[in-house]
Coordinates of C-alpha atoms in Angstrom, one line a residue:
Chain A
M19 CA 0.0 0.0 0.0
R20 CA 2.8 2.3 0.9
E21 CA 4.4 1.7 -2.4
V22 CA 1.2 2.6 -4.2
A23 CA 0.9 5.8 -2.1
T24 CA 4.5 6.7 -2.9
L25 CA 4.0 6.1 -6.5
R26 CA 0.9 8.2 -6.6
T27 CA 2.8 11.0 -4.9
V28 CA 5.5 10.8 -7.4
L29 CA 3.0 10.7 -10.2
S30 CA 1.1 13.7 -8.8
Q31 CA 4.3 15.6 -9.3
N32 CA 4.3 14.5 -12.9
V33 CA 8.0 13.9 -12.9
I34 CA 8.1 10.3 -14.0
D35 CA 10.1 10.0 -17.1
A36 CA 8.8 7.9 -19.9
A37 CA 11.8 5.6 -19.7
I38 CA 11.3 4.7 -16.0
A39 CA 7.5 4.8 -15.8
P40 CA 6.3 1.2 -15.4
P41 CA 4.1 -0.1 -18.2
L42 CA 0.4 -0.2 -17.4
M43 CA -0.8 -1.7 -20.6
T44 CA 0.9 -3.2 -23.6
A45 CA -0.4 -4.1 -27.0
R46 CA 1.5 -6.5 -29.3
G47 CA 0.6 -7.1 -32.9
L48 CA -2.8 -5.8 -32.2
G49 CA -5.4 -6.0 -35.0
C50 CA -9.1 -5.8 -35.5
S51 CA -11.2 -6.8 -38.5
I52 CA -14.9 -6.3 -38.8
K53 CA -16.8 -7.7 -41.7
G54 CA -13.6 -8.5 -43.6
Q55 CA -12.2 -5.0 -43.2
R56 CA -9.0 -4.6 -41.3
L57 CA -9.6 -1.5 -39.2
V58 CA -6.4 -1.8 -37.0
R59 CA -3.4 -3.9 -37.7
D60 CA 0.0 -4.7 -36.3
V61 CA -0.1 -2.2 -33.5
D62 CA 2.6 -2.4 -30.9
L63 CA 2.4 0.1 -28.1
T64 CA 3.0 0.6 -24.4
I65 CA 1.0 2.8 -22.2
R66 CA 3.1 3.9 -19.2
Q67 CA 1.8 4.6 -15.8
G68 CA 1.1 8.2 -15.0
R69 CA 1.7 9.3 -18.6
R70 CA -0.7 11.1 -20.9
T71 CA -0.8 9.3 -24.2
V72 CA -2.5 11.1 -27.1
V73 CA -3.7 9.1 -30.1
L74 CA -3.6 11.2 -33.3
G75 CA -4.4 10.5 -36.9
P76 CA -6.8 11.4 -39.7
N77 CA -10.5 10.3 -39.9
G78 CA -10.8 6.5 -40.3
A79 CA -7.3 5.8 -39.1
G80 CA -8.6 3.5 -36.4
K81 CA -8.1 5.7 -33.4
S82 CA -11.5 4.9 -31.8
V83 CA -11.2 1.3 -32.6
L84 CA -7.8 1.1 -31.0
L85 CA -9.3 2.7 -27.8
R86 CA -12.1 0.2 -27.8
L87 CA -9.6 -2.7 -28.2
L88 CA -7.5 -1.4 -25.3
H89 CA -10.7 -1.2 -23.2
G90 CA -12.0 -4.6 -24.2
L91 CA -15.1 -3.3 -25.9
L92 CA -14.0 -4.9 -29.1
P93 CA -12.3 -8.3 -29.3
A94 CA -8.9 -8.3 -30.9
S95 CA -8.8 -10.3 -34.2
E96 CA -5.0 -10.7 -33.8
G97 CA -2.4 -9.9 -31.2
T98 CA -2.7 -9.3 -27.5
V99 CA -3.5 -6.6 -25.0
L100 CA -2.0 -7.0 -21.6
W101 CA -3.0 -5.1 -18.5
R102 CA -0.3 -5.1 -15.9
G103 CA 1.2 -8.0 -17.7
N104 CA -2.0 -10.1 -17.7
P105 CA -4.7 -10.6 -20.4
L106 CA -7.7 -8.2 -20.2
G107 CA -10.1 -9.4 -17.5
A108 CA -12.0 -8.3 -14.4
D109 CA -8.9 -6.7 -13.0
A110 CA -8.5 -4.5 -16.1
Q111 CA -12.2 -3.6 -16.1
D112 CA -12.0 -2.4 -12.5
G113 CA -8.8 -0.4 -13.3
Q114 CA -10.1 1.3 -16.4
A115 CA -12.9 3.8 -17.3
M116 CA -13.8 5.2 -20.7
V117 CA -15.5 8.4 -21.8
F118 CA -17.1 8.4 -25.3
Q119 CA -17.1 11.2 -27.9
R120 CA -20.9 11.5 -27.4
P121 CA -21.4 11.2 -23.7
V122 CA -24.0 8.6 -22.7
M123 CA -26.2 10.1 -20.1
L124 CA -28.6 7.9 -18.2
R125 CA -32.2 9.2 -18.1
R126 CA -31.7 10.3 -14.5
S127 CA -30.4 13.2 -12.5
V128 CA -26.7 14.2 -12.5
L129 CA -26.3 12.8 -9.0
A130 CA -28.1 9.6 -9.9
N131 CA -25.7 9.1 -12.9
L132 CA -22.8 9.3 -10.5
N133 CA -24.5 7.0 -8.0
F134 CA -25.2 4.4 -10.6
A135 CA -21.6 4.1 -11.7
L136 CA -20.5 3.9 -8.0
K137 CA -23.1 1.3 -7.2
V138 CA -22.0 -0.9 -10.1
R139 CA -18.5 -0.8 -8.7
G140 CA -19.8 -1.8 -5.3
F141 CA -19.6 1.5 -3.4
R142 CA -22.2 1.8 -0.7
G143 CA -23.5 4.2 1.9
P144 CA -21.4 7.1 3.0
E145 CA -18.4 6.2 0.8
R146 CA -20.7 6.4 -2.3
A147 CA -22.1 9.7 -1.1
R148 CA -18.6 11.1 -0.5
R149 CA -17.3 10.0 -3.9
A150 CA -20.3 11.4 -5.7
A151 CA -20.0 14.7 -3.9
Q152 CA -16.3 14.9 -4.6
A153 CA -16.9 14.1 -8.3
L154 CA -19.6 16.8 -8.5
E155 CA -17.3 19.3 -7.0
M156 CA -14.4 18.4 -9.2
A157 CA -16.5 18.8 -12.3
G158 CA -18.1 22.0 -11.1
L159 CA -21.5 20.5 -11.3
D160 CA -22.6 20.5 -7.6
H161 CA -25.2 23.2 -8.3
L162 CA -26.7 21.0 -11.0
A163 CA -26.8 17.7 -8.9
K164 CA -30.6 17.3 -9.1
R165 CA -31.0 18.4 -12.7
P166 CA -31.8 15.7 -15.3
A167 CA -28.4 14.9 -16.9
R168 CA -29.8 15.1 -20.4
V169 CA -30.8 18.7 -20.2
L170 CA -27.2 19.8 -19.5
S171 CA -25.1 21.5 -22.2
G172 CA -22.7 19.4 -24.3
G173 CA -19.7 20.6 -22.2
E174 CA -21.5 19.9 -18.9
Q175 CA -22.5 16.4 -20.1
Q176 CA -18.9 15.7 -21.0
R177 CA -17.7 16.9 -17.7
L178 CA -20.2 14.7 -16.0
A179 CA -19.2 11.7 -18.1
I180 CA -15.5 12.3 -17.1
A181 CA -16.5 12.9 -13.4
R182 CA -18.5 9.7 -13.5
A183 CA -15.6 7.8 -15.0
L184 CA -13.2 9.2 -12.4
A185 CA -15.5 8.7 -9.4
T186 CA -14.8 5.0 -9.3
G187 CA -11.1 5.7 -9.0
P188 CA -9.7 4.1 -12.2
D189 CA -5.9 3.8 -12.8
L190 CA -6.5 4.5 -16.6
L191 CA -8.9 6.9 -18.2
L192 CA -9.6 6.4 -21.9
L193 CA -11.1 9.4 -23.7
D194 CA -12.4 9.3 -27.2
E195 CA -12.4 12.8 -28.6
P196 CA -13.9 14.3 -25.4
T197 CA -13.9 17.9 -26.7
A198 CA -15.2 17.2 -30.2
S199 CA -17.7 19.9 -31.2
L200 CA -17.2 21.9 -28.0
D201 CA -16.4 25.6 -27.9
P202 CA -13.0 26.8 -26.5
A203 CA -14.4 27.6 -23.1
A204 CA -15.9 24.2 -22.7
T205 CA -12.8 22.6 -24.1
A206 CA -10.6 24.4 -21.5
R207 CA -12.8 23.1 -18.6
I208 CA -12.5 19.6 -20.0
E209 CA -8.8 19.9 -20.4
A210 CA -8.5 21.3 -16.8
L211 CA -10.5 18.2 -15.6
I212 CA -8.2 15.9 -17.5
G213 CA -5.2 17.7 -16.0
Q214 CA -6.7 17.3 -12.5
A215 CA -7.2 13.6 -13.1
H216 CA -3.6 13.2 -14.3
A217 CA -2.3 15.2 -11.4
S218 CA -4.0 12.8 -9.0
G219 CA -2.2 9.9 -10.6
V220 CA -4.6 8.7 -13.3
T221 CA -3.0 7.5 -16.6
I222 CA -4.6 9.1 -19.6
V223 CA -5.1 7.8 -23.1
M224 CA -6.9 10.3 -25.3
V225 CA -8.0 10.4 -28.9
T226 CA -8.0 13.8 -30.5
H227 CA -7.9 15.5 -33.9
D228 CA -6.6 18.7 -32.4
R229 CA -2.9 19.3 -32.8
G230 CA -3.0 22.2 -30.2
Q231 CA -4.7 19.9 -27.7
A232 CA -2.0 17.3 -28.3
Q233 CA 0.7 19.9 -27.7
R234 CA -1.0 21.0 -24.5
L235 CA -1.8 17.6 -23.0
A236 CA 0.4 14.9 -24.4
D237 CA 3.4 13.3 -22.8
D238 CA 3.5 10.6 -25.4
V239 CA 1.9 10.5 -28.9
V240 CA 0.7 7.6 -30.9
F241 CA 0.0 8.4 -34.6
L242 CA -2.2 6.1 -36.6
Q243 CA -2.5 6.0 -40.4
D244 CA -4.8 3.5 -42.2
G245 CA -5.1 1.4 -39.1
R246 CA -1.3 1.1 -38.7
L247 CA 1.0 2.7 -36.2
A248 CA 2.8 5.3 -38.3
E249 CA 4.9 6.6 -35.4
S250 CA 4.9 6.8 -31.6
G251 CA 7.1 8.5 -29.1
P252 CA 7.4 11.4 -26.6
A253 CA 5.3 14.4 -27.7
S254 CA 8.3 16.7 -27.5
T255 CA 10.0 14.7 -30.2
L256 CA 7.1 13.5 -32.4
L257 CA 5.3 16.8 -32.6
H258 CA 8.5 18.7 -33.5
S259 CA 10.7 16.4 -35.5
P260 CA 8.6 13.5 -36.8
R261 CA 10.3 10.7 -38.7
S262 CA 7.3 9.5 -40.7
D263 CA 5.8 11.2 -43.8
A264 CA 2.3 10.7 -42.4
V265 CA 3.0 12.7 -39.2
R266 CA 5.0 15.4 -41.2
A267 CA 2.1 15.8 -43.6
W268 CA -0.5 16.0 -40.8
L269 CA 1.6 18.6 -38.9
D270 CA 2.0 20.6 -42.0
G271 CA -1.7 20.4 -42.7
R272 CA -1.1 18.6 -46.0
L273 CA -3.3 15.9 -47.4
F274 CA -1.6 12.6 -47.0
V275 CA -3.5 10.0 -49.0
T276 CA -2.5 6.3 -49.2
T277 CA -3.9 3.6 -51.3
P278 CA -6.5 1.7 -49.4
Q279 CA -5.4 -1.8 -48.5
T280 CA -7.7 -4.8 -48.5
Q281 CA -7.4 -7.8 -46.4
P282 CA -5.0 -10.4 -47.8
Chain B
M5 CA -77.7 7.9 -18.1
S6 CA -79.6 8.0 -14.9
L7 CA -77.9 4.8 -13.9
V8 CA -74.5 6.4 -14.2
A9 CA -75.7 9.6 -12.6
G10 CA -77.3 7.6 -9.7
W11 CA -74.3 5.2 -9.6
D12 CA -76.5 2.1 -9.4
Q13 CA -75.4 -0.7 -6.9
A14 CA -75.3 -3.3 -9.6
L15 CA -73.3 -1.0 -11.9
S16 CA -70.7 -0.3 -9.2
E17 CA -70.3 -4.0 -8.5
I18 CA -69.6 -4.8 -12.1
V19 CA -67.3 -1.8 -12.6
L20 CA -65.3 -2.7 -9.5
L21 CA -64.9 -6.3 -10.5
S22 CA -63.9 -5.3 -13.9
L23 CA -61.2 -3.0 -12.5
Q24 CA -60.0 -5.7 -10.1
V25 CA -59.7 -8.3 -12.7
T26 CA -58.1 -6.0 -15.3
L27 CA -55.6 -4.4 -13.0
S28 CA -54.6 -7.7 -11.5
A29 CA -54.1 -9.2 -14.9
V30 CA -52.1 -6.2 -16.1
F31 CA -50.0 -6.2 -12.9
V32 CA -49.1 -9.9 -13.3
S33 CA -48.5 -9.4 -17.0
C34 CA -46.0 -6.6 -16.2
L35 CA -44.3 -8.8 -13.6
I36 CA -43.7 -11.4 -16.3
G37 CA -43.7 -9.4 -19.5
L38 CA -41.4 -6.5 -18.6
P39 CA -38.4 -8.5 -17.5
L40 CA -38.9 -11.0 -20.3
G41 CA -39.1 -8.2 -22.9
A42 CA -36.1 -6.5 -21.4
M43 CA -34.0 -9.7 -21.5
V44 CA -34.9 -10.4 -25.1
G45 CA -34.3 -6.7 -26.0
A46 CA -30.9 -6.4 -24.2
F47 CA -29.2 -9.8 -24.7
R48 CA -28.1 -11.7 -27.7
F49 CA -28.6 -15.5 -27.4
P50 CA -29.2 -18.4 -29.7
G51 CA -32.9 -18.5 -30.7
R52 CA -33.5 -14.8 -30.1
R53 CA -35.1 -14.2 -33.5
P54 CA -37.6 -17.0 -33.1
A55 CA -38.3 -15.8 -29.6
I56 CA -39.1 -12.3 -30.9
L57 CA -41.3 -13.8 -33.7
I58 CA -43.2 -15.9 -31.2
M59 CA -43.8 -12.9 -28.9
N60 CA -45.0 -10.9 -31.8
V61 CA -47.3 -13.6 -33.0
L62 CA -48.7 -14.1 -29.5
M63 CA -49.7 -10.5 -29.4
G64 CA -52.5 -11.3 -31.8
L65 CA -53.8 -14.3 -29.8
P66 CA -57.6 -14.7 -30.4
P67 CA -59.3 -14.2 -27.0
V68 CA -61.8 -17.0 -27.5
V69 CA -58.9 -19.5 -28.2
V70 CA -57.2 -18.3 -25.0
G71 CA -60.4 -18.7 -23.1
L72 CA -60.9 -22.2 -24.5
M73 CA -57.3 -23.2 -23.5
V74 CA -57.6 -21.8 -20.0
Y75 CA -61.0 -23.5 -19.7
L76 CA -59.5 -26.8 -20.7
M77 CA -56.7 -26.3 -18.1
L78 CA -59.1 -25.3 -15.3
S79 CA -62.0 -27.6 -16.0
A80 CA -62.7 -30.5 -13.7
S81 CA -61.0 -32.9 -16.0
G82 CA -58.1 -30.6 -16.8
P83 CA -54.6 -30.6 -15.2
M84 CA -55.5 -27.7 -12.9
G85 CA -59.1 -28.8 -12.3
V86 CA -58.4 -29.6 -8.6
L87 CA -57.8 -26.0 -7.9
G88 CA -61.5 -25.2 -8.5
L89 CA -60.8 -21.9 -10.2
L90 CA -63.2 -22.2 -13.2
Y91 CA -65.9 -19.6 -13.1
T92 CA -64.0 -17.4 -10.6
P93 CA -62.4 -14.0 -11.0
T94 CA -59.1 -15.7 -10.7
A95 CA -59.8 -17.7 -13.8
M96 CA -60.6 -14.5 -15.6
I97 CA -57.3 -12.9 -14.4
I98 CA -55.4 -16.0 -15.7
A99 CA -57.0 -15.7 -19.1
Q100 CA -56.4 -12.0 -19.3
T101 CA -52.8 -12.4 -18.2
V102 CA -52.3 -14.9 -21.0
L103 CA -53.6 -12.4 -23.4
V104 CA -51.8 -9.3 -22.1
T105 CA -48.3 -10.8 -21.3
P106 CA -47.2 -11.2 -24.9
I107 CA -48.3 -7.6 -25.6
V108 CA -46.3 -6.3 -22.7
A109 CA -43.3 -8.5 -23.5
A110 CA -43.2 -7.7 -27.3
L111 CA -43.7 -4.0 -26.9
S112 CA -41.3 -3.6 -24.0
R113 CA -38.7 -5.6 -26.0
Q114 CA -38.7 -2.9 -28.6
V115 CA -38.5 -0.1 -26.2
V116 CA -35.7 -1.7 -24.2
E117 CA -33.7 -2.7 -27.3
D118 CA -33.7 0.9 -28.6
L119 CA -32.5 2.2 -25.2
H120 CA -29.9 -0.6 -24.9
Q121 CA -28.4 0.4 -28.2
E122 CA -27.7 3.8 -26.7
Y123 CA -26.4 2.4 -23.3
S124 CA -24.7 -0.8 -24.4
E125 CA -21.1 0.4 -24.7
Q126 CA -21.3 2.6 -21.6
F127 CA -22.7 -0.3 -19.6
T128 CA -20.0 -2.7 -20.8
S129 CA -17.4 -0.1 -20.0
M130 CA -18.8 0.4 -16.5
G131 CA -18.9 -3.4 -15.9
V132 CA -22.7 -3.5 -15.4
G133 CA -23.9 -7.0 -14.8
P134 CA -26.8 -8.7 -16.5
L135 CA -29.3 -8.2 -13.7
Q136 CA -28.2 -4.5 -13.1
R137 CA -28.5 -4.0 -16.8
I138 CA -32.1 -5.2 -17.0
M139 CA -33.1 -3.2 -13.9
A140 CA -31.4 0.0 -15.2
L141 CA -32.9 -0.3 -18.6
L142 CA -36.4 -0.9 -17.2
W143 CA -36.0 2.0 -14.8
D144 CA -34.7 4.4 -17.5
A145 CA -37.4 3.4 -19.9
R146 CA -40.1 3.6 -17.3
F147 CA -42.0 6.5 -19.0
S148 CA -41.9 4.9 -22.4
L149 CA -43.0 1.6 -20.8
L150 CA -46.1 3.4 -19.5
T151 CA -47.5 3.3 -23.0
V152 CA -46.8 -0.4 -23.1
V153 CA -48.7 -0.9 -19.9
L154 CA -51.5 1.2 -21.3
A155 CA -51.7 -1.0 -24.4
G156 CA -52.0 -4.0 -22.1
F157 CA -54.6 -2.3 -20.0
G158 CA -56.6 -1.5 -23.1
R159 CA -56.5 -5.1 -24.3
A160 CA -57.6 -6.4 -20.9
V161 CA -60.3 -4.0 -20.1
A162 CA -62.0 -4.4 -23.5
E163 CA -61.8 -8.2 -23.5
V164 CA -65.0 -10.2 -23.7
G165 CA -64.5 -13.7 -25.2
A166 CA -61.9 -15.2 -22.9
V167 CA -63.5 -13.9 -19.6
M168 CA -66.9 -15.0 -20.8
I169 CA -65.7 -18.6 -21.3
V170 CA -63.7 -19.0 -18.1
G171 CA -65.8 -16.7 -15.9
G172 CA -69.2 -17.7 -17.2
N173 CA -70.7 -14.2 -16.6
I174 CA -72.3 -15.2 -13.3
N175 CA -74.2 -12.3 -11.7
H176 CA -72.4 -11.0 -8.5
V177 CA -69.5 -13.4 -9.1
T178 CA -67.8 -13.0 -12.5
R179 CA -69.8 -10.4 -14.3
V180 CA -67.6 -7.6 -15.6
M181 CA -68.4 -4.6 -17.8
T182 CA -67.8 -6.2 -21.2
T183 CA -69.7 -9.5 -20.5
A184 CA -72.5 -7.5 -18.9
I185 CA -72.7 -5.2 -22.0
A186 CA -72.9 -8.3 -24.2
L187 CA -75.6 -9.9 -22.0
E188 CA -77.7 -6.8 -21.6
T189 CA -77.6 -6.0 -25.3
S190 CA -78.8 -9.6 -26.1
K191 CA -81.6 -9.2 -23.5
G192 CA -82.6 -5.8 -25.0
D193 CA -81.7 -3.8 -21.8
L194 CA -79.8 -1.2 -23.7
E195 CA -80.0 1.3 -20.9
L196 CA -77.6 -0.7 -18.6
A197 CA -75.5 -1.7 -21.6
L198 CA -75.0 1.9 -22.6
A199 CA -74.3 3.0 -19.1
L200 CA -71.6 0.3 -18.8
G201 CA -70.2 1.3 -22.2
L202 CA -70.0 4.9 -21.1
V203 CA -68.2 3.9 -17.9
L204 CA -65.8 1.8 -19.9
L205 CA -65.0 4.7 -22.1
L206 CA -64.6 7.1 -19.2
I207 CA -62.1 4.7 -17.5
A208 CA -60.2 4.3 -20.8
L209 CA -60.1 8.1 -21.1
L210 CA -59.0 8.7 -17.5
V211 CA -56.2 6.1 -17.7
N212 CA -55.0 7.6 -21.0
L213 CA -55.1 11.1 -19.5
V214 CA -53.0 10.1 -16.5
V215 CA -50.4 8.3 -18.7
M216 CA -50.2 11.2 -21.1
T217 CA -49.7 13.7 -18.3
V218 CA -47.0 11.6 -16.6
R219 CA -45.2 11.1 -20.0
G220 CA -45.5 14.7 -20.9
T221 CA -44.0 15.8 -17.6
A222 CA -41.2 13.2 -18.0
A223 CA -40.5 14.3 -21.5
R224 CA -40.2 17.9 -20.4
A225 CA -37.7 16.8 -17.8
S226 CA -35.8 14.8 -20.4
Y227 CA -36.3 11.6 -18.5
A228 CA -38.3 10.0 -21.2

């Protein structure tokens, strides 16, 4: 326990270097085919504890599919995903939470949405109430606790979705374009929330289209092109001196079109 | 009209028994049909398509056929004859339950399936178990399911054939509004038949108004 607390302290200072941060999740030769179409193929990557990994790439590159594969929402057609060195299972499910591009709000109040997620994870009584109150405060939604979740604005709904995901205390938070179609003010609040989660020791994997957001948030970057890993590495390197043509073209705002590949 | 205005004793007895039988049948049908519909709507399993087909077909069960089947089950020579339920309100509740359950199950299946499509990934991500999933879907679809319950109520309260066969339309015992209307019409006592018909319409109107009000309020609060 002491080791975990120590690690969290270190992580909260955000000083863990990519080289020494222990791997939380690894994917080897990961691929996914749906209806004969290979959406993701031959992806090798390591998600390191306490790091913020941003997944970049053009539309249809397989970013959301990759996130779902890592979270176990889609079965891998090939390769493996390991969570703390073990295949995905109940342990991984307890340690992960995912927020979708379009937040899914239960037809209940804001507070009831939080309580449901906590109840599912087995939190009861005062502990559940404490966590729900903490999540509301963190998301800045305490004044809206009794409001139906579906009448909230897009930004508020996404903040609630993130707070709901964080309330259960995951080690890894997966975010699929959480700021898509939000205005700058709402985006800033979401980014602050993600920053808060990261500062408390939560590892982040986030899909985005936004280069600026990647620069603001990423420690590591994974760039996908046509379902393949085009390049990955520390953000400071990849976003400034990329090795691959795909990333260079994307950073320059040029169209990078490859010939579509069919399944062999 | 004077019968309704004066609220005749015989009329009230018939109306109360009708409501008792109908509401009991709808309640039991909901207990069976809602979880059944939710399970078929939310889960994928071998034989799901035939199950949906059967539920849809059973929605159109002819009441007299159901009445006959329940009669055969409850008659003295039938497998449940020892219970002595034939020509009792319980027999009428059983017959109406058989008629209403497929309606509740089939319609709730559609409602829950639509909602589950929206919730599915989120529930899987959260690690929601099968029972929690069913309970949550039924709870979140509660206002849409009111319409389903209303459809079941409509079917039960207007039903004649099955309750006539298994209830026997015995005065002060199993006479309900629909069977009384049929009897009084055949006897030529149109006054009581019309009074009962009017009450039946008023009940249907009242129930619809209540459901519409609840649904409207829920929709305004974005719970529906």
